[in-house]
CSV table of C-alpha atoms and ligand atoms in Angstrom, one decimal:
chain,number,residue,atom,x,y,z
A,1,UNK,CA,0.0,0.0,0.0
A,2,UNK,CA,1.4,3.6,-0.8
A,3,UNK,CA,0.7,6.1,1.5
A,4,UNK,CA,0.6,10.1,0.4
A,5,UNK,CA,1.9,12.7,2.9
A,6,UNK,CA,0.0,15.7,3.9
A,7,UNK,CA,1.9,18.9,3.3
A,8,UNK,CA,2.7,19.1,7.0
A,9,UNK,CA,4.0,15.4,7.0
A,10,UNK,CA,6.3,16.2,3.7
A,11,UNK,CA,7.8,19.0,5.9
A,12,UNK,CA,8.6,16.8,9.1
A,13,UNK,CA,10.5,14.8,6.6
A,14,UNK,CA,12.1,17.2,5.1
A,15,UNK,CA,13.7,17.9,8.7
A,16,UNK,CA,14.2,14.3,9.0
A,17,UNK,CA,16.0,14.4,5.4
A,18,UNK,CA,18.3,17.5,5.9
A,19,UNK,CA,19.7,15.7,9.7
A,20,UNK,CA,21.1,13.2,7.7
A,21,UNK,CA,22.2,15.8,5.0
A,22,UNK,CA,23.7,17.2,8.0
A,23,UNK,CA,25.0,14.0,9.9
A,24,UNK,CA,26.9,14.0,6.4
A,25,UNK,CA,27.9,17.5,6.2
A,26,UNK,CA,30.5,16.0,9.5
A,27,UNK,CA,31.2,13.1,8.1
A,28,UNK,CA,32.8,15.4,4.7
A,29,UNK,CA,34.8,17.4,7.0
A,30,UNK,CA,36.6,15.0,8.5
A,31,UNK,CA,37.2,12.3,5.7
A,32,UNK,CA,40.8,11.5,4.8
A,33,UNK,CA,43.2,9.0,4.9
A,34,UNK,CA,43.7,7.1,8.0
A,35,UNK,CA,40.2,7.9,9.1
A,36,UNK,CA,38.3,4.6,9.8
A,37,UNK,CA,34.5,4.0,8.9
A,38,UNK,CA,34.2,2.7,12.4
A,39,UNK,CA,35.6,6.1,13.9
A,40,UNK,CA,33.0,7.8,11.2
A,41,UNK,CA,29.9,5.3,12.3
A,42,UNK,CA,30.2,7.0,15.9
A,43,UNK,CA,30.3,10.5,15.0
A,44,UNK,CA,27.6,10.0,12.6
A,45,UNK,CA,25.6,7.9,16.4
A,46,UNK,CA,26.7,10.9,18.0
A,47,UNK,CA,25.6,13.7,16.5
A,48,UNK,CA,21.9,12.2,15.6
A,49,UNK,CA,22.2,11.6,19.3
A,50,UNK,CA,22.5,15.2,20.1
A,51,UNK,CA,19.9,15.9,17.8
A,52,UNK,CA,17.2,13.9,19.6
A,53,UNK,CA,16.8,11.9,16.9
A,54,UNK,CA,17.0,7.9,16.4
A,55,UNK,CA,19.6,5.9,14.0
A,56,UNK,CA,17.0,4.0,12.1
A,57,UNK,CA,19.7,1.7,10.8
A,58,UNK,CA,20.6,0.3,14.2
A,59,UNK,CA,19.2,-3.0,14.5
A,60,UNK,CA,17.0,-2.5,11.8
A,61,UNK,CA,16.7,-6.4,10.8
A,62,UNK,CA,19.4,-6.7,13.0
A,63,UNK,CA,21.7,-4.6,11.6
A,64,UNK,CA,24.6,-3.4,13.7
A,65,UNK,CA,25.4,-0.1,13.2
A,66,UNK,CA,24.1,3.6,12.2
A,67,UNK,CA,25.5,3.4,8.9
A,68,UNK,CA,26.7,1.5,6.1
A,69,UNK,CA,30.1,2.6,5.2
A,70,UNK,CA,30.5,0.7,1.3
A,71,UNK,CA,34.0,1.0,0.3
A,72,UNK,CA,35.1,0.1,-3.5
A,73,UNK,CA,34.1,-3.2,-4.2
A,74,UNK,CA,31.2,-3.1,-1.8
A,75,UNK,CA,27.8,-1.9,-3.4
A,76,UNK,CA,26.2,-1.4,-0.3
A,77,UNK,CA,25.3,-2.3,3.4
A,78,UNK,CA,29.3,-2.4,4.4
A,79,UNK,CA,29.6,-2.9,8.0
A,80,UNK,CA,32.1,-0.1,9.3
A,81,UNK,CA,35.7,-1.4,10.3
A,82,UNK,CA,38.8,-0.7,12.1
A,83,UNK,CA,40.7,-0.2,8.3
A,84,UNK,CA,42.3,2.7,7.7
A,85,UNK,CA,40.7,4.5,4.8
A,86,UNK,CA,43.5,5.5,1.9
A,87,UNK,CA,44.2,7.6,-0.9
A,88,UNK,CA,41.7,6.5,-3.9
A,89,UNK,CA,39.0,4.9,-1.8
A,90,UNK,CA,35.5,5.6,-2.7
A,91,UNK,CA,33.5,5.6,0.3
A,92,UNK,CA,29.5,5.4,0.1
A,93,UNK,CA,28.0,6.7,3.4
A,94,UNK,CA,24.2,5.4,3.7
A,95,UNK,CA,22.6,7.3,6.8
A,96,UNK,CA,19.0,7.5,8.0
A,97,UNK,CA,17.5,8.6,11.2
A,98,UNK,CA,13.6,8.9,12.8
A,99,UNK,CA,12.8,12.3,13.6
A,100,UNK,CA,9.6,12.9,15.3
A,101,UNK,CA,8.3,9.7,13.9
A,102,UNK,CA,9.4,10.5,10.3
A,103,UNK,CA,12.0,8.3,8.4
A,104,UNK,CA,15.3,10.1,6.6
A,105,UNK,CA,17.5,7.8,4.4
A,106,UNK,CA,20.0,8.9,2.3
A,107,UNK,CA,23.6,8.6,0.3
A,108,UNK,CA,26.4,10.0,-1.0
A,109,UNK,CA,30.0,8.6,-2.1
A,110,UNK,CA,32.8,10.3,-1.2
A,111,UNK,CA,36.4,9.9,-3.8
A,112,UNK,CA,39.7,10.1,-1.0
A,113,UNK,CA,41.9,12.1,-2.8
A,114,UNK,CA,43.4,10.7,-6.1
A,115,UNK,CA,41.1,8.0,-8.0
A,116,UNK,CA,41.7,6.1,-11.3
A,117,UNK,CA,39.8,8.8,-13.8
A,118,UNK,CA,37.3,5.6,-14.7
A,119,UNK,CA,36.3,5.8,-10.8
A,120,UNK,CA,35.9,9.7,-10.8
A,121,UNK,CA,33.6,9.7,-14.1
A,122,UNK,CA,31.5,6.4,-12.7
A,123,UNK,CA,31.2,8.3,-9.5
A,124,UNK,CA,30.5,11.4,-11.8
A,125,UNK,CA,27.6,9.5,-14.3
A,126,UNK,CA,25.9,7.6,-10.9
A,127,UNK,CA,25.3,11.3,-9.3
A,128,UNK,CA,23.8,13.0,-12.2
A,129,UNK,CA,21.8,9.9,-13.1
A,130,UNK,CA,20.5,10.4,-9.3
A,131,UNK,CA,19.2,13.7,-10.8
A,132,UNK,CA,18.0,12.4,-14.4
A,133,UNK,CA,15.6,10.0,-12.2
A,134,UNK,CA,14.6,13.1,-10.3
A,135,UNK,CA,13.3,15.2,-13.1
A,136,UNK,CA,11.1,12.2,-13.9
A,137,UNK,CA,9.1,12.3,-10.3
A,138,UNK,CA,6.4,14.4,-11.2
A,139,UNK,CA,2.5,13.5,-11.4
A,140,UNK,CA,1.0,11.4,-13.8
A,141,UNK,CA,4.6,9.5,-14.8
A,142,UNK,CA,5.0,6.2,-13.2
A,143,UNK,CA,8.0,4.5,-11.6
A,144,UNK,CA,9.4,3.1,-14.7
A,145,UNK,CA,10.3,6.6,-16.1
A,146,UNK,CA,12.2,7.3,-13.0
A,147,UNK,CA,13.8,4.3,-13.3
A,148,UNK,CA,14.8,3.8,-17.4
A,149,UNK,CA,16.5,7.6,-16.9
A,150,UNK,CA,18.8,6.3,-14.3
A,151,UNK,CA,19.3,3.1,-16.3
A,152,UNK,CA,19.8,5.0,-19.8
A,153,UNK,CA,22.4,7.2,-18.4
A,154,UNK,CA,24.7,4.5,-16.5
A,155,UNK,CA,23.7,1.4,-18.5
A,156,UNK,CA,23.2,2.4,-21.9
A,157,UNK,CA,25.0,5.4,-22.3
A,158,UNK,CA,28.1,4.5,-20.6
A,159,UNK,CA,28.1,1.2,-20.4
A,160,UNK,CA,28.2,0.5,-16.4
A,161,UNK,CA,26.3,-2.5,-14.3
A,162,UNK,CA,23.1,-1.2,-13.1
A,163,UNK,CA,22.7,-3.3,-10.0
A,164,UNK,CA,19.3,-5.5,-10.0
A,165,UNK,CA,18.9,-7.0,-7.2
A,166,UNK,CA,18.8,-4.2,-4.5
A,167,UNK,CA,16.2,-1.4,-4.7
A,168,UNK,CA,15.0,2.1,-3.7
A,169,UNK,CA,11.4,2.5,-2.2
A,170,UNK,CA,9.1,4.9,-0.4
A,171,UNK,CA,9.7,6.2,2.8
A,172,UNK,CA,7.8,7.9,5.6
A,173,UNK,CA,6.5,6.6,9.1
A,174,UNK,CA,8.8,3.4,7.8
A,175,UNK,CA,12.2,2.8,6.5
A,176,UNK,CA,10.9,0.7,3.1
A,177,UNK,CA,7.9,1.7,2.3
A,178,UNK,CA,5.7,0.4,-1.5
A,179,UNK,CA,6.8,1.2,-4.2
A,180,UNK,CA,9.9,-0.6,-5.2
A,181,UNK,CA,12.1,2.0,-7.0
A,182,UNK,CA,14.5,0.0,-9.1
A,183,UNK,CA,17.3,1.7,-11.2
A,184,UNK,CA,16.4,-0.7,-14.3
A,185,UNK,CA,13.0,-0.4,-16.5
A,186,UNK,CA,10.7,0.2,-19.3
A,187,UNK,CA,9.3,3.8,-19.6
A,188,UNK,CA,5.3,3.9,-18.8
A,189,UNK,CA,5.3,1.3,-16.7
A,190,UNK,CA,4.9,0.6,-12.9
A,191,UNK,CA,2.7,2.6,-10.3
A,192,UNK,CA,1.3,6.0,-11.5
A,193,UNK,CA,3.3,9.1,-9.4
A,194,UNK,CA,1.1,11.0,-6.9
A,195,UNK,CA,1.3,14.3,-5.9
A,196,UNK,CA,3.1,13.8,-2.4
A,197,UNK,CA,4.5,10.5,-3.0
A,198,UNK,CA,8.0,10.5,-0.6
A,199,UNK,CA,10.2,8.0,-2.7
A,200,UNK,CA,14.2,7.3,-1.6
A,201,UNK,CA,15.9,6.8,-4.9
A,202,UNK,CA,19.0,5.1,-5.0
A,203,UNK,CA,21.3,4.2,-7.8
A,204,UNK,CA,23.6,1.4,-7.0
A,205,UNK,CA,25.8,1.7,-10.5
A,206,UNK,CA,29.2,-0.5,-10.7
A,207,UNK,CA,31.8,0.0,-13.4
A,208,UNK,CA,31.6,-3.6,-14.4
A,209,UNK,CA,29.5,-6.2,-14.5
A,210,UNK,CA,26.1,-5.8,-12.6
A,211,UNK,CA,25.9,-8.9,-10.7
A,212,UNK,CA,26.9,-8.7,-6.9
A,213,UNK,CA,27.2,-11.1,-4.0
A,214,UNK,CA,26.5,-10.8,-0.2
A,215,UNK,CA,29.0,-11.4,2.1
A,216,UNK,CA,29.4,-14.0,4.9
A,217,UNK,CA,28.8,-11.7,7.0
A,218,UNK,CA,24.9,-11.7,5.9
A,219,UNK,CA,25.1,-7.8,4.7
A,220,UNK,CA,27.8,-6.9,2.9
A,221,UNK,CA,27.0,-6.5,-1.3
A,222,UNK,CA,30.0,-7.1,-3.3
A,223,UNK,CA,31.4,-6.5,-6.7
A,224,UNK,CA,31.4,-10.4,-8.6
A,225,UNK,CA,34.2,-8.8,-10.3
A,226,UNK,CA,35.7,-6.5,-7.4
A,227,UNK,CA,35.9,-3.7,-9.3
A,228,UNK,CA,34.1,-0.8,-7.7
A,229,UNK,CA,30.4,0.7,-6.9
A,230,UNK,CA,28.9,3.7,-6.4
A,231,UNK,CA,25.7,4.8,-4.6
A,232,UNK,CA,24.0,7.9,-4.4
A,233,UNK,CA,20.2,8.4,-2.5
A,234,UNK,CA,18.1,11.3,-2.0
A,235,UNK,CA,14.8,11.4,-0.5
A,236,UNK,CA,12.0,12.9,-3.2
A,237,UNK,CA,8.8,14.0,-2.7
A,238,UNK,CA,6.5,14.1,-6.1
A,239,UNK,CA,5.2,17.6,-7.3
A,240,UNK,CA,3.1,18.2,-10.0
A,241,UNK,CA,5.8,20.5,-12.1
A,242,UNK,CA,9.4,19.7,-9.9
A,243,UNK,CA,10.3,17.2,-7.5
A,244,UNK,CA,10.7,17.9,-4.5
A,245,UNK,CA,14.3,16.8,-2.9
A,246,UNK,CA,14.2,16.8,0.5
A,247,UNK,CA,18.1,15.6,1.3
A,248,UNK,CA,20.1,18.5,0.6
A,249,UNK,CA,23.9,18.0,-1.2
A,250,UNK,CA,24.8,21.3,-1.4
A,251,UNK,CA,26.1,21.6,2.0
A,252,UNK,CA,27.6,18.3,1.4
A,253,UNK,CA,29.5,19.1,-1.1
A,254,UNK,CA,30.9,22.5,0.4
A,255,UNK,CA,32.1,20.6,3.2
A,256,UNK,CA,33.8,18.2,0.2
A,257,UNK,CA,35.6,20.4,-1.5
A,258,UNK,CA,36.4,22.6,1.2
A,259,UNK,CA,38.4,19.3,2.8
A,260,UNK,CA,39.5,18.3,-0.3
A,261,UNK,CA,41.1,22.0,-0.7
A,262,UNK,CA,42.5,21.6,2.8
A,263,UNK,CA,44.3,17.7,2.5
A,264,UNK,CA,45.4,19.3,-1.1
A,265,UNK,CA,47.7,21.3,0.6
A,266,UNK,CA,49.5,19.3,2.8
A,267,UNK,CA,51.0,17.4,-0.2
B,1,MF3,N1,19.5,2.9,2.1
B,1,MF3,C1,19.4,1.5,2.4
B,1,MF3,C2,18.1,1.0,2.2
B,1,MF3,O1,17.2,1.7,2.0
B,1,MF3,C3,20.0,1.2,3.7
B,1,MF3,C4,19.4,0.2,4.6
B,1,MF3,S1,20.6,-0.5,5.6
B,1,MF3,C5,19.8,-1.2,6.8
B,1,MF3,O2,17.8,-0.2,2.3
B,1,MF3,F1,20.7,-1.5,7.7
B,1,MF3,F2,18.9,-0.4,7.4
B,1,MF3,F3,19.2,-2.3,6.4
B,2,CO,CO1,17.3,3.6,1.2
């Protein structure tokens, strides 16, 4: 069943939304080598502590931490570590919180430094496909036009896995919520868009082929070919002209370069 927000409910989630935009605001200014995703896990439990807010990750199904840290080969749900993140790594930090009862869950990959220039463009192409998928949430198109943009600009324009077996979905008072939003479809098809329809798209795009493992571990998506993934997620709320996004990157990504300016000179 889908359920439609009110006005007022879209704007509790956008405060849920922008806490994790915020939550990884911190985790941009203090990303560089030698930093460890389990060091980044508890300043991310911290400050959605402070902010009387709940990780909604943490135990969710039993998962053990507040966020999934996915580091080159990994596509997704990466348990955070004691490794030493290096130069070249491309991290993926997936966050979301419960704020006042409303669900936030979102993405963003992060390059360490210097990566091989295939890594920076498939890093490059998965963000703006993020953003193609966006411009198709509006009323009256359905889930598969959201879903063939992302696919057309990673897949079938530059050649890159589109990952099939994980999904994005709606979100609100839960964490997965109907619909399914896969990255991989046929325009015109799926569930009609609704005005007020809070959907968490998330491209999951690999450089090579698109099948993927889990781990031993029971989480951890891998690479079959270890080479690497990238995954961006913003939470969207359907308008009749414009989607709505809710996350915010632009504070994100002033937080990125400004590091990446500051680690720059210390070479
Ligand atoms: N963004 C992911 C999702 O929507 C992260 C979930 S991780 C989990 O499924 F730990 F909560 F499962
Ligand atoms: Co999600």
């Amino acid at each position: 069943m889908i359920h439609y927000k009110t006005e007022s409910e879209v704007a509790l989630m956008k405060e849920a939304a922008l806490l994790v935009s915020k939550t990884l605001t911190e985790v941009a200014k203090v990303l560089k080598p030698g930093i460890t995703t389990l060091q980044i896990d508890k300043l991310c439990f911290e400050f959605v502590k402070d902010q009387k807010a709940i990780p909604s990750f943490l135990n969710y199904r039993g998962y053990p931490f507040t966020i999934c840290a996915s580091v080159n080969d990994v596509v997704v749900h990466g348990f955070p570590n004691n490794t030493s993140l290096k130069e070249g790594d491309i991290v993926s930090i997936d966050m979301g919180v419960i704020l006042n009862g409303w669900h936030g869950d979102h993405a963003y990959t992060f390059i360490l430094g210097e990566a091989s220039p295939a890594e920076i463009e498939l890093v490059k192409v998965t963000k703006e496909s993020l953003y193609k998928g966006i411009e198709k949430a509006i009323v009256n198109n359905r889930i598969g036009d959201i879903a063939h943009a992302i696919q057309e600009h990673t897949e079938i324009k530059h050649g890159y896995g589109v990952v099939r077996e994980l999904v994005g979905h709606g979100l609100g008072r839960s964490l997965h919520e109907d619909p399914q939003m896969p990255n991989y479809g046929k325009r015109g098809s799926g569930p009609k868009l609704k005005e007020n329809l809070v959907l968490a798209i998330e491209p999951m795009i690999n450089l090579g082929t698109r099948e993927v493992y889990t781990d031993k571990d029971g989480w951890t998506v891998k690479t079959r070919d270890g080479k690497a993934s990238v995954h961006f997620e913003h939470d969207v709320c359907v308008k009749r002209n414009k989607a709505l996004i809710l996350s915010d990157y632009s504070i994100i990504e002033a937080a990125e370069k400004a590091n990446n300016e500051l680690n720059s000179t210390y070479y």
